[in-house]
Amino acid sequence: MMIKHILKYALTVVLAGSLCASCITDSDDDAQPAKKLTVKFTLVARKTQAGGARGTVGDNHATELGTGRENEIDIDQRDYRILAFDPASGYLYEDLTNNGELALIQKVETSNGTEFHYTVSFQQLRTAFQLVVLANWNSFRTSPEADTYGTFEPLKTKLDEVMKRCYTLPTDQKNEMYIPMVGMQTYSVNPKDEAVLNSSKDKPYKLGSINMLRSVAKIEIIDKIRVLNPDASITGVSLSGYHSTGTYWPSIIGNNSDWNVNETQVVDPTLPDSPGWVDDNISFFEDEAFSEDGETSEYSRYTLYVSECAINNQYSPAVNITVSNPEGSTPASEEYSFSLNVYTQSLLRNHIYRYEIKSASSDVKINYMVCPWNREDGEISFD
């Protein structure tokens, strides 16, 4: 019996510097409250699940790495927004994205990812607020001129409205594309704290971390046919049936104060009001080669990012694979297809669904993951 393959993976962005928005009662000391505040954000695109993941790491399971730009934020194109909201009313305090100085952005490579240090000053002191980070949304824009973020107006834009914004899934996906992500955390500061009083460009006030969450699911097809048949290989992969739009934000965030805890997992899809269903094929792109942990052999990998989907009789995506036959064979290639509903009940954001194709005939052997580096083999027949 086949075991459902769901590999969970996540990205953590650590923000050392932010604030929050409620009243703080006066104390008996004579310290004067700060009139302004300068903060420092450290954006960290982590490569592993350590330090705030959204994937399950159980028992002796190894971590699953994101690849390429799945761990990155497009800082060069300023494809991100840093917003401060009033946690009480939900209205936007201010858009902090352009309140910084580009000269103060520093990129630092660490063993666990890439850090971006960003210093910014609030226009006025906030003692408590929700810090919201949106990243890589323009990687899914429908035209070069489009701005997928939309507008943000202080005292007019509400957080719940931002949470309803959706993307259109790109049909021309390619290797090394950035992935849309979101994150949120609530902070508070004491305006009479010495570190707040003395905050400046050279000595900004530092705060905690935000766990970023990718807004898409990832399907991978690994070509292992040549292990048994060196003269055959996969030459193309597509998906029939997918939602053309998706939500940047999962419902797990909402008003859930615990969503930022490592153990809080995405377990259900969050769909737009009109997700749109496309029966036509969308092509996978050929990704960087795949290799087993500790092995030198490399295998061709085909990847596709998709919107979340609750798989049922009405919505049932199918993977189509073109396999080349040995030279001189007739026909030169064969088409195979399998439905994802055999293996999973949904496609969830921040999850990898990896299928290793090990043979191609009337009975096709698929190897697919349960958790990092644990496997179950099973036999299926392609129609």
mmCIF file of C-alpha atoms in Angstrom:
data_model
loop_
_atom_site.group_PDB
_atom_site.id
_atom_site.type_symbol
_atom_site.label_atom_id
_atom_site.label_comp_id
_atom_site.label_asym_id
_atom_site.label_seq_id
_atom_site.Cartn_x
_atom_site.Cartn_y
_atom_site.Cartn_z
ATOM 1 C CA MET A 1 0.000 0.000 0.000
ATOM 2 C CA MET A 2 1.322 3.402 -0.858
ATOM 3 C CA ILE A 3 1.772 5.951 1.829
ATOM 4 C CA LYS A 4 0.836 9.533 1.019
ATOM 5 C CA HIS A 5 3.830 11.688 0.144
ATOM 6 C CA ILE A 6 3.905 15.059 1.807
ATOM 7 C CA LEU A 7 7.226 16.673 2.498
ATOM 8 C CA LYS A 8 6.838 19.796 4.559
ATOM 9 C CA TYR A 9 9.278 22.628 4.304
ATOM 10 C CA ALA A 10 9.493 26.192 5.443
ATOM 11 C CA LEU A 11 11.368 29.398 5.526
ATOM 12 C CA THR A 12 12.114 31.506 8.561
ATOM 13 C CA VAL A 13 12.740 35.210 8.383
ATOM 14 C CA VAL A 14 14.228 36.652 11.541
ATOM 15 C CA LEU A 15 13.483 40.292 12.104
ATOM 16 C CA ALA A 16 15.622 41.830 14.785
ATOM 17 C CA GLY A 17 13.790 45.071 15.213
ATOM 18 C CA SER A 18 10.144 46.188 15.237
ATOM 19 C CA LEU A 19 7.365 47.264 17.557
ATOM 20 C CA CYS A 20 3.671 47.191 18.483
ATOM 21 C CA ALA A 21 0.652 49.395 19.399
ATOM 22 C CA SER A 22 -1.311 49.697 22.707
ATOM 23 C CA CYS A 23 -1.159 52.213 25.518
ATOM 24 C CA ILE A 24 1.416 51.716 28.255
ATOM 25 C CA THR A 25 0.582 53.261 31.623
ATOM 26 C CA ASP A 26 2.992 55.726 33.182
ATOM 27 C CA SER A 27 5.293 54.498 35.928
ATOM 28 C CA ASP A 28 6.675 56.470 38.847
ATOM 29 C CA ASP A 29 10.131 56.977 37.334
ATOM 30 C CA ASP A 30 11.129 60.320 35.885
ATOM 31 C CA ALA A 31 12.314 59.045 32.518
ATOM 32 C CA GLN A 32 10.830 60.917 29.594
ATOM 33 C CA PRO A 33 9.200 58.765 26.901
ATOM 34 C CA ALA A 34 10.960 58.496 23.574
ATOM 35 C CA LYS A 35 9.691 60.797 20.843
ATOM 36 C CA LYS A 36 10.684 58.459 18.021
ATOM 37 C CA LEU A 37 12.132 55.040 17.445
ATOM 38 C CA THR A 38 14.688 53.624 15.022
ATOM 39 C CA VAL A 39 14.616 49.869 14.575
ATOM 40 C CA LYS A 40 16.709 47.264 12.831
ATOM 41 C CA PHE A 41 15.219 44.308 10.950
ATOM 42 C CA THR A 42 17.357 41.289 10.220
ATOM 43 C CA LEU A 43 15.737 39.348 7.392
ATOM 44 C CA VAL A 44 17.003 35.770 7.424
ATOM 45 C CA ALA A 45 15.984 33.358 4.689
ATOM 46 C CA ARG A 46 16.745 30.083 6.439
ATOM 47 C CA LYS A 47 17.727 26.980 4.478
ATOM 48 C CA THR A 48 16.511 24.428 7.002
ATOM 49 C CA GLN A 49 13.632 23.876 9.348
ATOM 50 C CA ALA A 50 15.634 24.926 12.377
ATOM 51 C CA GLY A 51 14.551 28.026 14.225
ATOM 52 C CA GLY A 52 10.916 28.248 13.241
ATOM 53 C CA ALA A 53 9.813 25.839 10.575
ATOM 54 C CA ARG A 54 6.410 24.986 9.221
ATOM 55 C CA GLY A 55 7.296 21.374 8.505
ATOM 56 C CA THR A 56 7.117 18.415 10.825
ATOM 57 C CA VAL A 57 10.516 17.131 11.911
ATOM 58 C CA GLY A 58 9.826 13.955 13.801
ATOM 59 C CA ASP A 59 12.060 11.427 15.495
ATOM 60 C CA ASN A 60 15.202 10.948 13.383
ATOM 61 C CA HIS A 61 13.949 12.611 10.220
ATOM 62 C CA ALA A 62 16.408 14.890 8.520
ATOM 63 C CA THR A 63 15.390 18.344 7.383
ATOM 64 C CA GLU A 64 14.219 19.086 3.863
ATOM 65 C CA LEU A 65 15.986 21.965 2.169
ATOM 66 C CA GLY A 66 14.390 24.489 -0.084
ATOM 67 C CA THR A 67 16.277 24.935 -3.339
ATOM 68 C CA GLY A 68 17.496 27.969 -5.220
ATOM 69 C CA ARG A 69 15.509 31.096 -4.529
ATOM 70 C CA GLU A 70 12.910 29.319 -2.433
ATOM 71 C CA ASN A 71 14.995 30.493 0.520
ATOM 72 C CA GLU A 72 15.476 34.037 -0.725
ATOM 73 C CA ILE A 73 13.807 37.436 -0.658
ATOM 74 C CA ASP A 74 14.360 39.644 -3.698
ATOM 75 C CA ILE A 75 16.024 42.510 -1.886
ATOM 76 C CA ASP A 76 17.731 43.871 -5.020
ATOM 77 C CA GLN A 77 14.370 44.638 -6.647
ATOM 78 C CA ARG A 78 12.883 45.700 -3.291
ATOM 79 C CA ASP A 79 10.200 43.068 -3.808
ATOM 80 C CA TYR A 80 8.905 43.220 -0.260
ATOM 81 C CA ARG A 81 6.735 45.381 1.981
ATOM 82 C CA ILE A 82 7.201 46.010 5.693
ATOM 83 C CA LEU A 83 3.991 47.271 7.290
ATOM 84 C CA ALA A 84 3.035 48.268 10.835
ATOM 85 C CA PHE A 85 -0.605 47.780 11.863
ATOM 86 C CA ASP A 86 -2.555 48.743 14.978
ATOM 87 C CA PRO A 87 -3.351 45.387 16.650
ATOM 88 C CA ALA A 88 -6.464 46.837 18.263
ATOM 89 C CA SER A 89 -8.221 48.404 15.272
ATOM 90 C CA GLY A 90 -6.456 46.515 12.483
ATOM 91 C CA TYR A 91 -5.718 49.721 10.577
ATOM 92 C CA LEU A 92 -2.344 50.461 9.012
ATOM 93 C CA TYR A 93 -0.078 52.730 11.033
ATOM 94 C CA GLU A 94 2.512 53.188 8.330
ATOM 95 C CA ASP A 95 4.308 51.554 5.430
ATOM 96 C CA LEU A 96 7.905 51.184 6.623
ATOM 97 C CA THR A 97 9.266 49.838 3.340
ATOM 98 C CA ASN A 98 10.671 53.130 2.101
ATOM 99 C CA ASN A 99 11.545 54.636 5.470
ATOM 100 C CA GLY A 100 15.013 53.154 5.436
ATOM 101 C CA GLU A 101 18.305 54.109 3.841
ATOM 102 C CA LEU A 102 19.530 51.772 1.116
ATOM 103 C CA ALA A 103 23.106 52.289 2.281
ATOM 104 C CA LEU A 104 22.163 50.597 5.537
ATOM 105 C CA ILE A 105 21.096 47.336 3.936
ATOM 106 C CA GLN A 106 23.769 44.696 4.447
ATOM 107 C CA LYS A 107 23.717 41.148 3.091
ATOM 108 C CA VAL A 108 25.421 38.575 5.305
ATOM 109 C CA GLU A 109 25.848 34.888 4.458
ATOM 110 C CA THR A 110 25.540 32.486 7.389
ATOM 111 C CA SER A 111 25.583 28.700 7.721
ATOM 112 C CA ASN A 112 21.810 28.728 8.069
ATOM 113 C CA GLY A 113 20.886 31.181 5.357
ATOM 114 C CA THR A 114 21.244 34.715 4.091
ATOM 115 C CA GLU A 115 20.649 37.654 6.408
ATOM 116 C CA PHE A 116 19.598 41.130 5.298
ATOM 117 C CA HIS A 117 20.051 43.859 7.892
ATOM 118 C CA TYR A 118 17.666 46.733 7.342
ATOM 119 C CA THR A 119 17.498 49.848 9.511
ATOM 120 C CA VAL A 120 14.361 52.002 9.457
ATOM 121 C CA SER A 121 12.861 54.859 11.477
ATOM 122 C CA PHE A 122 9.211 55.174 12.411
ATOM 123 C CA GLN A 123 7.636 58.525 11.679
ATOM 124 C CA GLN A 124 6.366 58.530 15.253
ATOM 125 C CA LEU A 125 6.697 56.263 18.264
ATOM 126 C CA ARG A 126 4.492 53.185 18.396
ATOM 127 C CA THR A 127 4.484 51.269 21.649
ATOM 128 C CA ALA A 128 2.688 48.222 20.263
ATOM 129 C CA PHE A 129 1.953 47.027 16.753
ATOM 130 C CA GLN A 130 1.706 44.095 14.373
ATOM 131 C CA LEU A 131 4.643 43.910 12.033
ATOM 132 C CA VAL A 132 3.669 42.402 8.671
ATOM 133 C CA VAL A 133 6.198 41.329 6.043
ATOM 134 C CA LEU A 134 5.157 40.543 2.461
ATOM 135 C CA ALA A 135 7.841 39.208 0.130
ATOM 136 C CA ASN A 136 8.322 38.268 -3.531
ATOM 137 C CA TRP A 137 4.745 39.042 -4.532
ATOM 138 C CA ASN A 138 5.883 40.641 -7.789
ATOM 139 C CA SER A 139 7.437 37.344 -8.874
ATOM 140 C CA PHE A 140 3.866 36.267 -9.680
ATOM 141 C CA ARG A 141 2.737 39.457 -11.403
ATOM 142 C CA THR A 142 0.901 39.132 -14.705
ATOM 143 C CA SER A 143 2.846 41.876 -16.526
ATOM 144 C CA PRO A 144 6.145 43.730 -15.993
ATOM 145 C CA GLU A 145 4.262 46.900 -15.048
ATOM 146 C CA ALA A 146 1.885 45.266 -12.561
ATOM 147 C CA ASP A 147 2.280 45.833 -8.837
ATOM 148 C CA THR A 148 0.782 42.830 -7.096
ATOM 149 C CA TYR A 149 0.961 44.425 -3.648
ATOM 150 C CA GLY A 150 -1.671 47.069 -4.321
ATOM 151 C CA THR A 151 -1.894 50.227 -2.228
ATOM 152 C CA PHE A 152 -1.401 50.709 1.494
ATOM 153 C CA GLU A 153 -2.904 53.840 3.045
ATOM 154 C CA PRO A 154 -2.327 54.712 6.714
ATOM 155 C CA LEU A 155 -5.537 54.746 8.777
ATOM 156 C CA LYS A 156 -7.469 53.405 5.764
ATOM 157 C CA THR A 157 -5.971 50.019 4.848
ATOM 158 C CA LYS A 158 -6.995 47.211 7.214
ATOM 159 C CA LEU A 159 -4.978 44.059 7.829
ATOM 160 C CA ASP A 160 -7.911 41.741 7.109
ATOM 161 C CA GLU A 161 -8.226 43.369 3.664
ATOM 162 C CA VAL A 162 -4.536 42.740 2.966
ATOM 163 C CA MET A 163 -5.029 39.121 4.032
ATOM 164 C CA LYS A 164 -7.669 38.673 1.311
ATOM 165 C CA ARG A 165 -5.342 39.662 -1.537
ATOM 166 C CA CYS A 166 -4.724 36.907 -4.087
ATOM 167 C CA TYR A 167 -2.208 35.995 -6.780
ATOM 168 C CA THR A 168 -2.587 34.603 -10.269
ATOM 169 C CA LEU A 169 -0.500 31.465 -10.728
ATOM 170 C CA PRO A 170 2.114 32.050 -13.476
ATOM 171 C CA THR A 171 1.974 29.539 -16.331
ATOM 172 C CA ASP A 172 5.509 30.266 -17.570
ATOM 173 C CA GLN A 173 7.403 29.149 -14.499
ATOM 174 C CA LYS A 174 11.157 28.740 -14.611
ATOM 175 C CA ASN A 175 14.124 27.776 -12.505
ATOM 176 C CA GLU A 176 15.408 30.294 -9.958
ATOM 177 C CA MET A 177 12.122 32.150 -9.540
ATOM 178 C CA TYR A 178 11.261 33.749 -6.221
ATOM 179 C CA ILE A 179 8.347 32.433 -4.147
ATOM 180 C CA PRO A 180 5.663 34.689 -2.573
ATOM 181 C CA MET A 181 5.725 34.619 1.228
ATOM 182 C CA VAL A 182 4.039 36.295 4.195
ATOM 183 C CA GLY A 183 4.813 36.707 7.873
ATOM 184 C CA MET A 184 3.448 38.553 10.888
ATOM 185 C CA GLN A 185 4.339 39.106 14.512
ATOM 186 C CA THR A 186 3.159 41.417 17.308
ATOM 187 C CA TYR A 187 5.629 43.444 19.341
ATOM 188 C CA SER A 188 5.534 45.924 22.197
ATOM 189 C CA VAL A 189 8.093 48.354 23.601
ATOM 190 C CA ASN A 190 8.381 50.481 26.698
ATOM 191 C CA PRO A 191 8.829 54.106 25.590
ATOM 192 C CA LYS A 192 10.877 54.765 28.734
ATOM 193 C CA ASP A 193 13.267 51.891 28.096
ATOM 194 C CA GLU A 194 16.807 53.207 27.717
ATOM 195 C CA ALA A 195 17.316 51.228 24.510
ATOM 196 C CA VAL A 196 14.194 52.851 23.075
ATOM 197 C CA LEU A 197 15.113 56.320 24.315
ATOM 198 C CA ASN A 198 18.574 56.077 22.771
ATOM 199 C CA SER A 199 17.628 54.352 19.537
ATOM 200 C CA SER A 200 19.257 55.849 16.471
ATOM 201 C CA LYS A 201 20.562 54.976 13.039
ATOM 202 C CA ASP A 202 23.838 53.884 14.595
ATOM 203 C CA LYS A 203 22.194 52.136 17.544
ATOM 204 C CA PRO A 204 18.772 50.862 16.461
ATOM 205 C CA TYR A 205 16.372 49.059 18.751
ATOM 206 C CA LYS A 206 16.302 45.297 18.044
ATOM 207 C CA LEU A 207 13.412 42.883 18.404
ATOM 208 C CA GLY A 208 12.563 39.217 17.795
ATOM 209 C CA SER A 209 11.696 36.978 14.870
ATOM 210 C CA ILE A 210 9.009 36.345 12.309
ATOM 211 C CA ASN A 211 8.435 32.967 10.668
ATOM 212 C CA MET A 212 7.772 33.446 6.970
ATOM 213 C CA LEU A 213 5.440 31.085 5.155
ATOM 214 C CA ARG A 214 5.500 30.299 1.424
ATOM 215 C CA SER A 215 2.180 30.847 -0.336
ATOM 216 C CA VAL A 216 2.385 27.887 -2.746
ATOM 217 C CA ALA A 217 2.711 24.119 -2.815
ATOM 218 C CA LYS A 218 5.520 22.451 -4.747
ATOM 219 C CA ILE A 219 5.249 19.299 -6.887
ATOM 220 C CA GLU A 220 8.427 17.504 -7.958
ATOM 221 C CA ILE A 221 8.896 14.676 -10.438
ATOM 222 C CA ILE A 222 12.258 12.870 -10.174
ATOM 223 C CA ASP A 223 13.405 10.867 -13.207
ATOM 224 C CA LYS A 224 14.931 7.573 -12.038
ATOM 225 C CA ILE A 225 13.918 5.564 -15.095
ATOM 226 C CA ARG A 226 17.492 5.375 -16.394
ATOM 227 C CA VAL A 227 18.531 3.390 -13.311
ATOM 228 C CA LEU A 228 16.737 0.366 -14.818
ATOM 229 C CA ASN A 229 16.652 1.522 -18.442
ATOM 230 C CA PRO A 230 19.571 3.781 -19.424
ATOM 231 C CA ASP A 231 18.086 4.369 -22.884
ATOM 232 C CA ALA A 232 14.813 5.898 -21.639
ATOM 233 C CA SER A 233 14.144 9.149 -19.819
ATOM 234 C CA ILE A 234 11.467 11.711 -19.009
ATOM 235 C CA THR A 235 11.388 14.543 -21.559
ATOM 236 C CA GLY A 236 8.412 16.554 -20.304
ATOM 237 C CA VAL A 237 5.940 16.855 -17.431
ATOM 238 C CA SER A 238 2.680 18.787 -17.114
ATOM 239 C CA LEU A 239 -0.254 19.087 -14.735
ATOM 240 C CA SER A 240 -3.857 18.838 -15.919
ATOM 241 C CA GLY A 241 -6.217 20.723 -13.621
ATOM 242 C CA TYR A 242 -5.229 23.449 -11.170
ATOM 243 C CA HIS A 243 -6.553 26.550 -9.451
ATOM 244 C CA SER A 244 -5.530 29.641 -11.394
ATOM 245 C CA THR A 245 -5.542 31.864 -8.302
ATOM 246 C CA GLY A 246 -4.406 31.422 -4.724
ATOM 247 C CA THR A 247 -4.242 33.300 -1.441
ATOM 248 C CA TYR A 248 -1.033 34.816 -0.149
ATOM 249 C CA TRP A 249 -2.239 34.373 3.435
ATOM 250 C CA PRO A 250 -3.334 31.105 5.053
ATOM 251 C CA SER A 251 -6.313 31.060 7.389
ATOM 252 C CA ILE A 252 -3.996 29.654 10.059
ATOM 253 C CA ILE A 253 -2.687 33.180 10.656
ATOM 254 C CA GLY A 254 -5.888 35.213 10.975
ATOM 255 C CA ASN A 255 -6.309 36.125 14.620
ATOM 256 C CA ASN A 256 -4.433 33.049 15.797
ATOM 257 C CA SER A 257 -1.847 34.330 18.246
ATOM 258 C CA ASP A 258 -0.068 30.953 18.224
ATOM 259 C CA TRP A 259 0.470 30.747 14.457
ATOM 260 C CA ASN A 260 4.062 31.917 14.809
ATOM 261 C CA VAL A 261 4.933 28.927 17.018
ATOM 262 C CA ASN A 262 6.975 26.228 15.299
ATOM 263 C CA GLU A 263 4.479 23.470 16.015
ATOM 264 C CA THR A 264 1.564 25.292 14.371
ATOM 265 C CA GLN A 265 1.100 23.615 10.991
ATOM 266 C CA VAL A 266 -0.876 24.287 7.844
ATOM 267 C CA VAL A 267 -3.366 21.418 7.667
ATOM 268 C CA ASP A 268 -6.127 22.761 5.392
ATOM 269 C CA PRO A 269 -6.041 24.765 2.155
ATOM 270 C CA THR A 270 -7.091 28.424 2.183
ATOM 271 C CA LEU A 271 -8.867 29.167 -1.095
ATOM 272 C CA PRO A 272 -9.960 32.480 -2.634
ATOM 273 C CA ASP A 273 -13.672 33.196 -3.024
ATOM 274 C CA SER A 274 -13.260 32.443 -6.740
ATOM 275 C CA PRO A 275 -10.206 30.169 -7.094
ATOM 276 C CA GLY A 276 -10.828 29.426 -10.771
ATOM 277 C CA TRP A 277 -10.268 25.927 -12.163
ATOM 278 C CA VAL A 278 -8.225 25.349 -15.321
ATOM 279 C CA ASP A 279 -8.450 21.976 -17.074
ATOM 280 C CA ASP A 280 -5.653 22.777 -19.521
ATOM 281 C CA ASN A 281 -2.081 21.625 -18.973
ATOM 282 C CA ILE A 282 0.523 23.714 -17.169
ATOM 283 C CA SER A 283 4.133 22.667 -17.778
ATOM 284 C CA PHE A 284 6.705 21.794 -15.155
ATOM 285 C CA PHE A 285 10.139 23.375 -15.586
ATOM 286 C CA GLU A 286 13.388 21.425 -15.471
ATOM 287 C CA ASP A 287 14.907 22.254 -12.118
ATOM 288 C CA GLU A 288 18.400 21.694 -10.753
ATOM 289 C CA ALA A 289 19.400 18.026 -10.546
ATOM 290 C CA PHE A 290 18.216 15.974 -7.592
ATOM 291 C CA SER A 291 20.530 13.787 -5.526
ATOM 292 C CA GLU A 292 19.937 11.557 -2.541
ATOM 293 C CA ASP A 293 21.394 12.566 0.786
ATOM 294 C CA GLY A 294 24.976 11.284 0.902
ATOM 295 C CA GLU A 295 24.964 9.996 -2.684
ATOM 296 C CA THR A 296 26.747 11.317 -5.769
ATOM 297 C CA SER A 297 24.220 10.160 -8.393
ATOM 298 C CA GLU A 298 22.098 12.938 -9.846
ATOM 299 C CA TYR A 299 18.672 12.669 -11.441
ATOM 300 C CA SER A 300 16.656 15.034 -13.585
ATOM 301 C CA ARG A 301 14.030 16.950 -11.612
ATOM 302 C CA TYR A 302 10.888 18.658 -12.889
ATOM 303 C CA THR A 303 9.188 21.217 -10.642
ATOM 304 C CA LEU A 304 5.906 23.109 -10.555
ATOM 305 C CA TYR A 305 4.560 25.570 -7.977
ATOM 306 C CA VAL A 306 0.794 25.406 -7.561
ATOM 307 C CA SER A 307 -1.984 27.061 -5.616
ATOM 308 C CA GLU A 308 -3.522 25.152 -2.742
ATOM 309 C CA CYS A 309 -6.266 22.717 -3.658
ATOM 310 C CA ALA A 310 -8.764 20.508 -1.847
ATOM 311 C CA ILE A 311 -8.726 17.406 -4.058
ATOM 312 C CA ASN A 312 -12.124 15.782 -4.627
ATOM 313 C CA ASN A 313 -14.329 14.457 -7.422
ATOM 314 C CA GLN A 314 -14.756 17.967 -8.811
ATOM 315 C CA TYR A 315 -11.127 19.065 -8.488
ATOM 316 C CA SER A 316 -8.636 16.277 -9.212
ATOM 317 C CA PRO A 317 -5.266 17.284 -10.723
ATOM 318 C CA ALA A 318 -3.377 14.742 -12.834
ATOM 319 C CA VAL A 319 0.336 14.582 -13.668
ATOM 320 C CA ASN A 320 1.218 13.829 -17.304
ATOM 321 C CA ILE A 321 4.658 12.467 -18.167
ATOM 322 C CA THR A 322 6.324 12.064 -21.559
ATOM 323 C CA VAL A 323 8.947 9.293 -21.618
ATOM 324 C CA SER A 324 11.348 8.817 -24.516
ATOM 325 C CA ASN A 325 11.812 5.277 -25.792
ATOM 326 C CA PRO A 326 15.225 3.851 -26.780
ATOM 327 C CA GLU A 327 16.554 5.197 -30.073
ATOM 328 C CA GLY A 328 14.917 3.558 -33.096
ATOM 329 C CA SER A 329 11.802 2.537 -31.172
ATOM 330 C CA THR A 330 8.303 3.104 -32.498
ATOM 331 C CA PRO A 331 6.771 5.232 -31.185
ATOM 332 C CA ALA A 332 9.645 7.473 -30.160
ATOM 333 C CA SER A 333 7.927 8.359 -26.894
ATOM 334 C CA GLU A 334 5.020 7.354 -24.674
ATOM 335 C CA GLU A 335 2.581 9.418 -22.609
ATOM 336 C CA TYR A 336 1.636 8.419 -19.053
ATOM 337 C CA SER A 337 -0.689 9.998 -16.512
ATOM 338 C CA PHE A 338 -1.630 9.539 -12.861
ATOM 339 C CA SER A 339 -4.101 11.351 -10.606
ATOM 340 C CA LEU A 340 -2.898 12.980 -7.422
ATOM 341 C CA ASN A 341 -6.047 11.949 -5.563
ATOM 342 C CA VAL A 342 -4.512 8.461 -5.244
ATOM 343 C CA TYR A 343 -1.842 9.880 -2.948
ATOM 344 C CA THR A 344 -3.147 12.990 -1.230
ATOM 345 C CA GLN A 345 -6.393 14.707 -0.275
ATOM 346 C CA SER A 346 -5.046 18.209 -0.785
ATOM 347 C CA LEU A 347 -2.183 20.348 -1.993
ATOM 348 C CA LEU A 348 -1.017 22.555 0.861
ATOM 349 C CA ARG A 349 1.208 25.626 0.863
ATOM 350 C CA ASN A 350 4.746 25.176 2.137
ATOM 351 C CA HIS A 351 4.640 21.434 1.354
ATOM 352 C CA ILE A 352 6.629 19.438 -1.186
ATOM 353 C CA TYR A 353 4.947 16.583 -3.047
ATOM 354 C CA ARG A 354 7.799 14.550 -4.535
ATOM 355 C CA TYR A 355 7.263 11.601 -6.876
ATOM 356 C CA GLU A 356 10.200 9.515 -8.098
ATOM 357 C CA ILE A 357 9.451 7.699 -11.360
ATOM 358 C CA LYS A 358 11.466 4.470 -11.388
ATOM 359 C CA SER A 359 10.108 2.672 -14.446
ATOM 360 C CA ALA A 360 7.822 3.294 -17.398
ATOM 361 C CA SER A 361 5.640 0.507 -18.799
ATOM 362 C CA SER A 362 2.081 -0.658 -18.245
ATOM 363 C CA ASP A 363 3.051 -0.964 -14.569
ATOM 364 C CA VAL A 364 4.912 2.098 -13.392
ATOM 365 C CA LYS A 365 6.853 2.081 -10.170
ATOM 366 C CA ILE A 366 6.751 5.269 -8.144
ATOM 367 C CA ASN A 367 8.874 6.017 -5.108
ATOM 368 C CA TYR A 368 7.652 8.912 -3.003
ATOM 369 C CA MET A 369 8.395 10.499 0.332
ATOM 370 C CA VAL A 370 6.542 10.329 3.620
ATOM 371 C CA CYS A 371 8.978 12.539 5.529
ATOM 372 C CA PRO A 372 12.528 13.563 4.686
ATOM 373 C CA TRP A 373 14.521 10.508 3.629
ATOM 374 C CA ASN A 374 11.845 7.953 4.638
ATOM 375 C CA ARG A 375 10.240 6.099 1.726
ATOM 376 C CA GLU A 376 7.639 3.561 0.756
ATOM 377 C CA ASP A 377 7.638 1.845 -2.637
ATOM 378 C CA GLY A 378 4.457 0.985 -4.454
ATOM 379 C CA GLU A 379 3.187 -0.089 -7.853
ATOM 380 C CA ILE A 380 0.599 1.762 -9.906
ATOM 381 C CA SER A 381 -0.659 1.264 -13.434
ATOM 382 C CA PHE A 382 -0.945 4.109 -15.888
ATOM 383 C CA ASP A 383 -4.048 4.148 -18.036
#
